[in-house]
Coordinates of C-alpha atoms and ligand atoms in Angstrom, one line a residue:
M8 CA -12.7 -5.6 29.1
N9 CA -12.5 -3.4 26.0
I10 CA -9.7 -3.4 23.6
V11 CA -9.5 -0.7 21.4
G12 CA -8.0 -0.2 17.8
I13 CA -6.2 3.0 17.1
D14 CA -5.0 4.4 13.8
L15 CA -2.2 6.7 14.9
G16 CA -1.8 8.8 11.7
T17 CA 0.7 11.4 10.8
T18 CA -2.2 13.8 10.0
N19 CA -5.2 12.4 11.7
S20 CA -5.8 9.6 14.2
L21 CA -8.9 7.6 14.9
I22 CA -10.1 5.1 17.8
S23 CA -12.5 2.1 17.2
V24 CA -13.9 -0.8 19.1
F25 CA -15.2 -4.0 18.0
T26 CA -18.9 -4.7 18.9
D27 CA -21.5 -7.5 18.3
D28 CA -22.3 -5.3 15.2
G29 CA -18.8 -5.4 14.0
P30 CA -16.1 -2.6 14.1
E31 CA -17.3 0.8 15.0
L32 CA -15.6 4.1 15.1
I33 CA -15.7 6.3 18.3
P34 CA -16.4 10.0 18.1
N35 CA -14.3 12.4 19.9
A36 CA -15.5 15.2 22.1
L37 CA -16.5 17.4 19.1
G38 CA -18.4 14.5 17.4
D39 CA -15.7 13.9 14.9
F40 CA -14.2 10.4 13.9
L41 CA -10.8 12.3 12.9
T42 CA -8.9 13.8 15.4
P43 CA -6.2 15.8 14.1
S44 CA -2.5 14.7 15.4
A45 CA -1.6 17.8 16.6
V46 CA -0.5 19.2 20.1
G47 CA -0.2 22.8 21.4
L48 CA -0.2 24.7 24.3
S49 CA -2.7 27.6 25.2
G50 CA -1.8 30.7 26.5
K51 CA -2.5 29.6 29.8
G52 CA 0.0 26.6 29.2
Q53 CA -2.7 24.1 28.9
V54 CA -1.9 21.2 26.7
L55 CA -4.3 21.0 23.8
V56 CA -4.9 18.2 21.4
G57 CA -6.7 17.7 18.1
Q58 CA -8.8 20.3 16.1
A59 CA -8.0 22.9 18.9
A60 CA -4.2 22.5 18.4
K61 CA -4.6 22.4 14.7
D62 CA -6.5 25.2 14.4
R63 CA -3.7 27.2 16.4
L64 CA -1.0 25.9 13.9
V65 CA -2.1 29.0 12.0
T66 CA -2.3 31.5 14.7
H67 CA 0.3 30.1 17.1
P68 CA 2.7 28.3 15.0
Q69 CA 5.5 28.4 17.6
L70 CA 3.3 26.7 20.3
T71 CA 2.0 23.9 18.3
Q72 CA 3.3 20.7 16.7
S73 CA 2.1 18.4 14.0
R74 CA 3.5 15.7 11.7
F75 CA 5.7 14.4 14.4
K76 CA 5.0 10.6 13.5
R77 CA 7.8 10.6 11.0
Y78 CA 10.3 11.5 13.8
M79 CA 9.2 8.4 16.1
G80 CA 12.2 6.8 17.4
T81 CA 14.7 9.4 16.5
N82 CA 16.4 12.1 18.7
W83 CA 14.2 14.8 17.3
G84 CA 12.5 16.9 19.9
Q85 CA 10.6 20.3 20.2
K86 CA 10.0 22.8 22.9
L87 CA 6.6 23.6 23.9
G88 CA 6.6 26.1 26.4
R89 CA 9.2 25.2 29.0
K90 CA 9.1 21.3 28.4
H91 CA 10.8 19.2 25.8
Y92 CA 8.9 16.8 23.8
R93 CA 10.0 13.9 21.7
A94 CA 7.8 12.4 18.9
E95 CA 6.7 9.6 21.3
D96 CA 5.9 12.2 23.9
L97 CA 3.5 14.0 21.5
S98 CA 1.9 10.9 20.1
A99 CA 1.2 9.8 23.7
L100 CA -0.7 13.2 24.2
V101 CA -2.9 12.2 21.1
L102 CA -3.3 8.7 22.3
G103 CA -4.2 9.9 25.9
S104 CA -7.0 12.2 24.2
L105 CA -8.5 9.4 21.9
K106 CA -8.4 7.1 25.3
A107 CA -10.3 9.8 27.1
D108 CA -12.9 10.0 24.3
A109 CA -13.2 6.4 24.1
E110 CA -13.8 6.0 28.0
A111 CA -16.5 8.6 27.8
H112 CA -18.2 6.9 24.9
L113 CA -18.1 3.5 26.3
G114 CA -18.5 4.6 29.9
A115 CA -15.9 2.3 31.2
P116 CA -11.9 2.5 31.4
V117 CA -10.0 1.7 28.4
E118 CA -6.6 -0.1 29.0
R119 CA -5.6 -2.2 26.2
A120 CA -5.1 -1.2 22.6
I121 CA -4.0 -2.2 19.0
I122 CA -2.1 0.3 17.3
S123 CA -1.4 0.6 13.6
V124 CA 1.8 1.5 12.2
P125 CA 3.1 2.0 8.6
A126 CA 4.5 -1.5 7.4
Y127 CA 7.9 0.0 6.8
F128 CA 8.4 1.1 10.4
N129 CA 11.6 -0.5 11.7
D130 CA 12.0 -2.0 15.0
V131 CA 13.1 1.3 16.7
Q132 CA 10.1 3.1 15.4
R133 CA 7.8 0.4 16.3
K134 CA 9.1 0.3 20.0
A135 CA 8.7 4.1 20.0
T136 CA 5.0 3.6 19.2
M137 CA 4.7 1.1 22.1
A138 CA 6.4 3.5 24.5
A139 CA 4.0 6.3 23.3
G140 CA 1.1 3.8 24.2
Q141 CA 2.7 3.1 27.6
I142 CA 3.1 6.9 28.5
A143 CA -0.6 7.4 27.6
G144 CA -1.3 4.5 30.0
L145 CA -2.4 1.9 27.3
K146 CA -1.2 -1.9 27.4
V147 CA -0.5 -2.0 23.6
E148 CA -1.5 -5.6 22.8
R149 CA -0.1 -5.6 19.4
L150 CA 1.0 -3.4 16.6
I151 CA -0.7 -4.0 13.3
N152 CA 0.7 -2.8 10.0
E153 CA -1.7 0.0 8.4
P154 CA -2.2 -2.0 5.1
T155 CA -2.9 -5.2 6.9
A156 CA -5.5 -3.5 8.8
A157 CA -7.1 -2.0 5.7
A158 CA -7.4 -5.5 4.1
L159 CA -8.7 -6.8 7.2
A160 CA -11.4 -4.3 7.3
Y161 CA -12.3 -5.2 3.6
G162 CA -11.7 -9.1 4.1
L163 CA -14.5 -9.1 6.4
N164 CA -16.9 -7.8 4.0
D165 CA -16.0 -10.8 1.7
K166 CA -14.7 -13.5 3.6
D167 CA -16.1 -16.5 1.8
G168 CA -14.1 -14.9 -1.4
E169 CA -10.8 -15.8 -2.6
S170 CA -9.1 -12.8 -3.9
T171 CA -5.7 -10.9 -4.3
F172 CA -5.9 -7.3 -2.8
L173 CA -3.6 -4.3 -3.4
V174 CA -4.0 -1.9 -0.7
V175 CA -2.6 1.6 -1.5
D176 CA -2.4 4.1 1.5
L177 CA -1.6 7.5 0.8
G178 CA -1.8 9.7 4.1
G179 CA -0.5 12.8 5.1
G180 CA 3.0 11.9 5.3
T181 CA 3.5 8.3 4.4
F182 CA 2.8 6.2 1.6
D183 CA 2.3 2.3 2.0
V184 CA 1.6 -0.3 -0.6
S185 CA 0.5 -3.9 0.2
I186 CA -0.5 -7.2 -1.6
L187 CA -2.6 -9.3 0.2
E188 CA -4.3 -12.8 -0.4
M189 CA -7.5 -13.9 1.3
F190 CA -8.3 -17.5 0.8
D191 CA -10.6 -19.7 2.9
G192 CA -10.9 -17.1 5.7
V193 CA -7.1 -16.7 6.0
M194 CA -5.5 -13.4 5.1
E195 CA -1.8 -13.4 4.0
V196 CA 0.2 -10.4 3.4
R197 CA 2.4 -11.5 0.5
A198 CA 4.5 -8.3 -0.1
S199 CA 4.6 -4.5 1.1
A200 CA 6.6 -1.5 0.1
G201 CA 6.3 2.2 0.6
D202 CA 8.0 5.7 1.1
A203 CA 8.2 6.9 4.4
F204 CA 8.5 10.4 3.2
L205 CA 5.7 11.0 0.5
G206 CA 2.1 11.8 1.3
G207 CA -0.6 14.5 1.0
E208 CA 1.3 17.1 2.8
D209 CA 3.7 17.1 -0.2
F210 CA 1.0 17.8 -2.4
T211 CA 0.0 20.8 -0.3
D212 CA 3.5 21.9 -0.2
V213 CA 3.7 22.1 -4.0
V214 CA 0.5 24.2 -4.3
T215 CA 1.8 26.4 -1.4
K216 CA 5.0 27.0 -3.4
H217 CA 2.7 27.9 -6.6
F218 CA 0.6 30.3 -4.7
A219 CA 3.6 31.9 -3.0
E220 CA 5.0 32.3 -6.8
K221 CA 1.5 33.8 -8.0
L222 CA 1.8 36.2 -5.0
D223 CA 5.5 37.0 -5.7
V224 CA 6.7 36.3 -2.0
N225 CA 9.4 34.5 -0.6
L226 CA 8.1 31.9 1.6
D227 CA 10.9 32.2 3.9
K228 CA 10.7 35.8 4.4
F229 CA 6.9 35.6 4.9
S230 CA 5.8 35.7 8.6
A231 CA 5.4 32.3 10.0
K232 CA 1.9 33.2 10.6
K233 CA 1.2 34.2 7.1
A234 CA 3.2 31.4 5.7
A235 CA 0.9 29.0 7.9
M236 CA -2.2 30.6 6.6
L237 CA -1.2 30.2 3.1
R238 CA -0.4 26.7 3.5
D239 CA -3.8 26.3 5.1
L240 CA -5.2 27.8 2.1
A241 CA -3.3 25.5 -0.5
D242 CA -4.4 22.4 1.8
Q243 CA -8.0 23.5 1.5
A244 CA -7.6 24.2 -2.4
K245 CA -6.1 20.8 -2.9
A246 CA -9.1 18.9 -0.9
K247 CA -11.7 21.0 -2.9
L248 CA -10.2 20.1 -6.3
S249 CA -11.1 16.4 -5.5
S250 CA -14.6 17.2 -6.1
E251 CA -14.4 20.6 -8.1
H252 CA -12.6 21.5 -11.4
E253 CA -11.6 25.0 -10.3
V254 CA -11.2 26.8 -6.9
S255 CA -10.4 30.4 -6.0
F256 CA -9.7 32.0 -2.6
K257 CA -9.2 35.4 -1.2
F258 CA -6.0 36.0 0.7
I259 CA -4.9 39.0 2.6
D260 CA -1.1 39.4 2.2
D261 CA 1.6 40.8 4.3
K262 CA 0.9 44.2 3.1
S263 CA -2.8 44.0 3.8
N264 CA -3.8 43.6 0.3
E265 CA -6.6 41.4 -0.8
Q266 CA -5.6 39.0 -3.4
T267 CA -7.5 36.4 -5.2
L268 CA -5.8 32.9 -5.8
S269 CA -7.3 30.6 -8.0
L270 CA -6.3 26.8 -9.2
T271 CA -7.7 24.5 -11.8
R272 CA -7.8 20.9 -11.5
N273 CA -5.5 20.7 -14.8
K274 CA -2.8 22.9 -13.3
F275 CA -2.8 21.0 -10.2
E276 CA -2.2 17.9 -12.1
E277 CA 0.7 19.4 -14.0
L278 CA 2.2 20.7 -10.6
T279 CA 2.2 17.4 -9.0
E280 CA 3.5 15.4 -11.9
G281 CA 6.7 14.6 -10.0
L282 CA 4.9 13.2 -7.1
L283 CA 2.6 11.1 -9.0
K284 CA 5.8 9.5 -10.5
K285 CA 7.2 8.7 -7.2
L286 CA 4.0 6.9 -6.4
R287 CA 4.4 4.3 -9.1
H288 CA 7.8 3.0 -7.9
P289 CA 6.7 1.3 -4.5
I290 CA 3.5 0.0 -6.3
Q291 CA 5.6 -1.7 -9.0
R292 CA 8.0 -3.0 -6.3
A293 CA 5.3 -4.8 -4.3
V294 CA 3.5 -6.2 -7.4
M295 CA 7.0 -7.8 -8.3
D296 CA 7.9 -8.9 -4.7
A297 CA 4.9 -10.9 -4.7
G298 CA 5.6 -12.4 -7.9
L299 CA 2.6 -11.1 -9.5
R300 CA 1.6 -9.0 -12.6
A301 CA -0.9 -6.2 -12.7
E302 CA -3.7 -8.4 -14.1
N303 CA -3.3 -10.8 -10.9
I304 CA -4.7 -8.2 -8.8
D305 CA -8.5 -8.6 -8.1
Q306 CA -9.1 -5.7 -5.8
V307 CA -7.5 -2.5 -5.2
V308 CA -8.3 -0.9 -2.0
L309 CA -7.7 2.8 -1.4
V310 CA -6.8 4.0 2.2
G311 CA -5.7 7.6 3.3
G312 CA -7.3 10.9 2.7
A313 CA -4.9 11.6 0.1
T314 CA -6.4 8.7 -2.2
R315 CA -9.5 11.0 -2.7
M316 CA -7.3 13.0 -5.3
P317 CA -8.6 12.1 -8.8
V318 CA -5.1 12.2 -10.2
V319 CA -4.1 9.5 -7.7
R320 CA -7.3 7.4 -8.6
S321 CA -6.5 7.6 -12.3
L322 CA -3.0 6.7 -12.0
I323 CA -3.9 3.4 -10.2
A324 CA -6.7 2.8 -12.5
R325 CA -4.6 3.2 -15.6
M326 CA -1.8 0.8 -13.9
F327 CA -4.2 -1.9 -13.0
K328 CA -6.9 -1.2 -15.5
T329 CA -9.4 -1.7 -12.9
F330 CA -11.4 0.8 -10.5
P331 CA -10.3 0.9 -6.9
V332 CA -13.0 -0.4 -4.2
H333 CA -14.1 2.4 -1.9
N334 CA -17.2 1.2 -0.1
I335 CA -15.4 2.1 3.2
N336 CA -14.3 5.8 3.7
P337 CA -10.6 5.8 2.9
D338 CA -10.1 7.8 6.0
H339 CA -11.6 5.0 8.3
V340 CA -10.4 1.9 6.9
I341 CA -7.4 1.5 9.0
A342 CA -9.1 2.2 12.3
M343 CA -11.9 -0.2 11.3
G344 CA -9.3 -2.9 10.6
A345 CA -7.6 -2.2 13.9
A346 CA -11.0 -2.7 15.6
V347 CA -11.3 -6.2 13.9
Q348 CA -7.7 -7.0 15.0
A349 CA -8.8 -6.0 18.8
G350 CA -11.9 -8.3 18.2
L351 CA -9.5 -11.1 17.0
V352 CA -7.2 -10.6 20.1
S353 CA -10.1 -10.6 22.5
R354 CA -11.4 -13.5 20.6
H355 CA -14.8 -12.2 19.9
S356 CA -17.1 -14.8 18.6
A357 CA -18.1 -13.1 15.5
L358 CA -14.6 -13.6 13.9
D359 CA -14.1 -17.2 14.7
D360 CA -13.7 -18.2 11.1
I361 CA -11.1 -15.3 10.2
V362 CA -7.4 -16.2 10.7
M363 CA -4.7 -13.7 10.2
T364 CA -1.3 -14.3 9.0
D365 CA 1.1 -11.5 8.8
V366 CA 4.6 -10.7 7.1
C367 CA 8.1 -9.9 8.3
P368 CA 8.2 -6.3 7.2
F369 CA 11.9 -6.1 6.9
T370 CA 14.9 -8.5 6.5
L371 CA 16.5 -10.0 9.3
G372 CA 20.2 -11.5 9.3
T373 CA 23.7 -11.6 10.6
E374 CA 26.7 -10.0 10.0
V375 CA 29.2 -12.4 7.9
A376 CA 32.8 -12.1 6.6
I377 CA 33.4 -12.3 2.9
E378 CA 36.6 -13.5 1.4
I379 CA 37.8 -10.6 -0.8
A380 CA 41.2 -12.3 -1.7
R381 CA 42.8 -15.7 -1.0
G382 CA 42.9 -16.0 3.0
Q383 CA 41.8 -12.3 3.2
H384 CA 38.5 -11.5 4.7
E385 CA 36.5 -8.3 5.2
N386 CA 33.9 -8.0 8.1
G387 CA 30.5 -6.3 7.9
H388 CA 28.6 -7.7 5.1
F389 CA 25.1 -8.7 5.7
Q390 CA 23.6 -12.2 5.3
P391 CA 19.8 -12.2 5.2
I392 CA 18.0 -15.2 6.7
I393 CA 14.5 -14.3 6.9
E394 CA 13.9 -12.0 4.2
R395 CA 11.4 -9.0 3.9
N396 CA 7.8 -10.2 3.3
T397 CA 8.1 -13.7 4.6
V398 CA 5.0 -15.1 6.0
I399 CA 5.3 -15.3 9.8
P400 CA 5.6 -17.1 12.2
V401 CA 8.7 -18.4 10.1
S402 CA 11.9 -20.3 11.0
R403 CA 14.6 -20.4 8.6
S404 CA 18.4 -21.7 9.1
V405 CA 21.7 -21.3 7.3
R406 CA 25.0 -23.2 7.7
N407 CA 28.1 -21.1 8.3
A408 CA 31.8 -22.0 8.9
T409 CA 34.3 -20.4 11.1
I410 CA 36.8 -17.9 9.2
H411 CA 39.9 -19.2 10.7
K412 CA 41.1 -22.7 11.5
G413 CA 41.6 -22.9 15.4
Q414 CA 39.3 -20.3 16.0
T415 CA 37.6 -20.6 19.5
Q416 CA 35.1 -17.8 19.7
L417 CA 32.3 -16.6 17.1
N418 CA 30.8 -13.4 18.0
L419 CA 27.5 -13.5 15.9
R420 CA 26.0 -10.0 15.4
I421 CA 22.2 -9.9 14.4
F422 CA 20.8 -7.1 12.1
Q423 CA 17.6 -6.1 10.5
G424 CA 17.3 -4.1 7.4
E425 CA 17.8 -4.1 3.6
A426 CA 21.4 -2.7 3.2
P427 CA 24.2 -4.9 1.9
R428 CA 26.3 -3.6 4.7
V429 CA 25.4 -4.1 8.3
N430 CA 26.5 -0.6 9.4
N431 CA 23.6 0.7 7.5
N432 CA 21.2 -1.7 9.1
V433 CA 19.5 -1.8 12.6
F434 CA 21.8 -3.6 15.4
L435 CA 19.5 -6.1 17.3
G436 CA 21.7 -8.3 19.4
Q437 CA 24.8 -10.6 19.6
V438 CA 25.5 -14.1 20.4
N439 CA 28.8 -15.2 21.6
V440 CA 29.6 -18.9 20.7
S441 CA 32.7 -21.2 22.2
I442 CA 34.0 -23.0 19.4
P443 CA 36.2 -26.1 20.0
K444 CA 39.7 -25.7 18.9
N445 CA 40.3 -27.5 15.7
N446 CA 43.4 -26.7 13.8
K447 CA 42.8 -28.9 10.9
E448 CA 39.4 -27.7 9.6
H449 CA 37.0 -24.9 9.9
E450 CA 34.0 -25.8 12.4
A451 CA 30.6 -25.6 11.1
V452 CA 27.6 -23.7 12.8
D453 CA 23.8 -23.9 11.9
I454 CA 22.1 -20.5 12.6
R455 CA 18.3 -20.6 13.1
F456 CA 16.0 -17.7 13.2
T457 CA 12.6 -18.2 14.2
Y458 CA 10.4 -15.1 14.3
D459 CA 6.9 -15.0 15.9
V460 CA 3.8 -12.8 15.0
S461 CA 4.4 -10.9 18.4
G462 CA 7.6 -9.5 16.9
V463 CA 10.1 -11.8 19.0
L464 CA 13.1 -13.2 17.3
E465 CA 14.7 -16.3 18.6
V466 CA 18.1 -16.9 17.5
L467 CA 19.7 -20.7 17.9
V468 CA 23.5 -21.1 17.1
E469 CA 24.7 -24.8 17.0
V470 CA 28.0 -26.0 16.7
L471 CA 27.8 -29.0 14.7
S472 CA 30.6 -30.9 16.2
T473 CA 29.7 -30.4 19.8
K474 CA 26.0 -30.2 19.4
E475 CA 26.0 -27.2 21.6
V476 CA 23.2 -24.6 21.2
S477 CA 23.3 -21.0 22.3
R478 CA 20.2 -19.1 22.2
L479 CA 19.4 -15.5 22.0
V480 CA 15.9 -14.1 22.3
I481 CA 15.5 -10.7 20.9
E482 CA 11.9 -9.0 21.8
G483 CA 10.5 -6.3 19.3
N484 CA 8.7 -5.0 22.1
P485 CA 10.5 -5.7 25.5
G486 CA 8.3 -6.5 28.5
A487 CA 5.2 -7.3 26.6
L488 CA 5.5 -10.9 27.1
T489 CA 6.9 -12.6 30.3
K490 CA 9.9 -15.2 29.8
S491 CA 7.8 -18.1 30.2
E492 CA 5.2 -16.8 27.8
I493 CA 7.8 -16.4 25.3
D494 CA 9.2 -20.0 26.1
A495 CA 5.8 -21.3 25.5
R496 CA 5.3 -19.5 22.2
F497 CA 8.8 -20.7 20.9
K498 CA 7.8 -24.4 22.0
E499 CA 4.9 -24.1 19.8
L500 CA 6.9 -23.1 17.1
D501 CA 9.1 -26.1 17.4
K502 CA 7.3 -27.8 14.6
L503 CA 8.6 -25.0 12.2
K504 CA 12.1 -25.6 13.2
V505 CA 12.5 -28.4 10.7
H506 CA 14.0 -27.9 7.2
P507 CA 11.4 -28.5 4.6
R508 CA 13.7 -30.9 3.1
D509 CA 13.4 -33.2 6.0
E510 CA 9.5 -32.8 6.4
T511 CA 7.7 -36.0 5.8
V512 CA 5.8 -34.8 2.6
N513 CA 8.7 -33.5 1.1
V514 CA 10.9 -36.4 1.7
A515 CA 8.2 -38.8 0.2
F516 CA 7.8 -36.4 -2.6
T517 CA 11.6 -36.2 -3.4
A518 CA 11.6 -40.0 -3.1
R519 CA 8.9 -40.4 -5.8
L520 CA 10.7 -38.1 -8.0
A521 CA 14.0 -40.3 -7.7
K522 CA 12.0 -43.4 -8.3
A523 CA 10.4 -41.9 -11.5
Y524 CA 13.8 -40.9 -12.8
E525 CA 15.2 -44.3 -12.3
N526 CA 12.3 -45.8 -14.3
H527 CA 12.6 -43.6 -17.2
L528 CA 14.9 -42.8 -19.7
G529 CA 15.8 -40.4 -22.6
D530 CA 13.6 -37.2 -22.9
T531 CA 11.1 -38.3 -20.2
R532 CA 14.1 -38.7 -17.9
A533 CA 15.3 -35.1 -18.6
E534 CA 11.8 -34.0 -17.8
I535 CA 12.1 -35.6 -14.6
Q536 CA 15.4 -34.3 -14.0
H537 CA 14.1 -30.8 -14.6
M538 CA 11.2 -31.3 -12.1
I539 CA 13.9 -32.5 -9.4
T540 CA 15.9 -29.4 -10.2
V541 CA 13.0 -26.9 -9.8
F542 CA 11.8 -28.8 -6.6
E543 CA 15.1 -28.7 -4.9
A544 CA 15.7 -25.0 -5.6
V545 CA 12.4 -24.1 -4.0
L546 CA 13.3 -26.5 -0.9
A547 CA 16.4 -24.5 -0.4
R548 CA 14.5 -21.1 -0.3
Q549 CA 12.4 -22.8 2.6
N550 CA 9.2 -21.0 1.7
K551 CA 6.2 -23.2 3.0
H552 CA 3.8 -21.5 0.6
E553 CA 5.8 -22.0 -2.5
I554 CA 6.9 -25.5 -1.6
T555 CA 3.3 -26.6 -1.5
E556 CA 2.4 -24.7 -4.7
T557 CA 5.3 -26.3 -6.6
R558 CA 4.4 -29.8 -5.2
E559 CA 0.6 -29.2 -6.4
E560 CA 2.1 -28.1 -9.8
I561 CA 4.4 -31.0 -10.4
E562 CA 2.0 -33.7 -8.9
P563 CA 0.0 -34.3 -12.0
H564 CA 2.8 -34.5 -14.3
L565 CA 4.8 -37.0 -11.9
K566 CA 1.6 -39.1 -11.6
A567 CA 1.1 -39.2 -15.3
F568 CA 4.9 -40.6 -15.7
E569 CA 4.4 -43.1 -12.8
D570 CA 1.2 -44.3 -14.6
R571 CA 3.3 -45.0 -17.7
S572 CA 6.2 -46.6 -15.9
I573 CA 7.7 -49.6 -17.5
F574 CA 9.1 -52.1 -14.9
Ligands
ADP24 P1 -2.5 10.0 7.9 O1 -2.7 8.6 7.8 O2 -1.3 10.5 7.7 O3 -3.1 10.6 9.4 P2 -4.9 10.6 6.5 O4 -5.3 9.5 5.9 O5 -5.9 11.2 7.5 O6 -3.4 10.8 6.9 O7 -4.8 11.5 5.2 C1 -4.4 13.0 5.5 C2 -4.2 13.4 4.0 O8 -5.2 13.5 3.1 C3 -4.0 15.0 4.1 O9 -2.7 15.3 3.3 C4 -4.9 15.7 3.7 O10 -4.8 16.9 3.1 C5 -5.5 14.6 2.6 N1 -6.7 14.8 2.2 C6 -8.1 14.7 3.0 N2 -9.0 15.0 2.3 C7 -8.7 15.1 1.1 C8 -9.4 15.4 -0.2 N3 -10.9 15.4 -0.2 N4 -8.6 15.5 -1.3 C9 -7.4 15.4 -1.3 N5 -6.7 15.3 -0.2 C10 -7.3 15.1 0.8
MG25 MG1 -3.1 6.7 7.8

């Protein structure tokens, strides 16, 4: 049974499959790999998807919808004819069309898919994407972050290598940046950042405005049809400028006068300076979040049609002093990676030695009260437990105390997001815990979050004095797994549910440090004390990768001290 990979883009969508020859794109009925993410109604009320709908954006803007991906998971909706469509309904129509193309091409039914989403999609947007798949009759096996898919497409080319990738994806409406590490066939995402409202379309908008100024027309007063035509022209001008230094077009204005519009690459660069500035920030943040510097990046991978613009390429080349790799077409990379993921899910034998790890794209935590004055607490603060960009699966715990002595109930609210106040984050669920009445002391609870690659979060709350544990399972994608499948997964993750401080290797290492401290005096002792402080701080952060690295860094120094111990 085929599992397909789908790049459900803002502007264009693609479908692919993993074959014995590796990932392969599937052409649509018109023979193109790119299907515009556009939906429209024909005069007869027939639903049109793809190029046909896109072409009618100009002639029938009222009957056509595009760029709806950015409204996934919101209440946004549009009427087409008599029917009301939400973003997921429109996406479902695009998915349905891709599914039909794949079935025609493969000569077999297609029922299972991997769909890519921007790394910064929150839980609600991810659910909406799953829902779109379901409406289209697809069982969505897994969502894959777009940049992860891109790296996976490239990782396969160089699977014995060891390198750090920066993936820069500038599509039509979204911008995603990720840092990934490939080591011994394991691909690990170290950081991701982005801007959900920045893309190639914004460059087109700038050119459209510029043309309108040249024509001396007010775009808002222009007829919808003429405005769409002008925008279409601006889009062509932008794309042509990626390979030419100057472009010019004829345009028939509202009063049927023929006008010539031209644009040079230099002028284009000047017009888009503001947008280029906005591209820098997420790139810098991703590099910083990964704890790296520009010079640590080995390969820069460009994804998305808009990275074809020479201005974007040179910005990145300047930032990283290296030329981006682009042996895979930037429009195809994500779909190719989604196919690789599909191959992994269906356990294709060609992929035996590739392991994927993923990161949690957002921070998960609980609501806590903060003491603002003696005895006075303020609710509504966010306490992160699993931080954004933590490699998953992961399990982290924190110890909290009740606010009041004698309190018998704790209502713990769980959130996802990056804001310091929970109101600005996404509410995921609540655990109600009974606390034994204790008028003398505050009761302590351990809150453990375990997050699995399938997007399931398990919350365990243990009241220390009674040892009673309450459990809540929050599914990123309700219904995708059965209850017993979820339980089985979390059983497997039990080994993660140990504080690194209590893991044998770390217990032993801490003991060696303590012994070395005992055996030395003076400056050496101070140095060992420093190692202990560093290692304890790293343990407290509970990041396995960092702990192993730190242990390996300290090891030779500790060994040297042990060898010169005086007894
Ligand atoms: P998405 O992932 O959002 O569907 P794509 O990766 O397909 O987007 O990129 C679409 C964007 O790339 C559009 O804004 C389009 O105008 C732009 N684009 C495509 N080809 C070129 C080109 N040659 N030069 C500049 N921009 C281009
Ligand atoms: Mg894309």
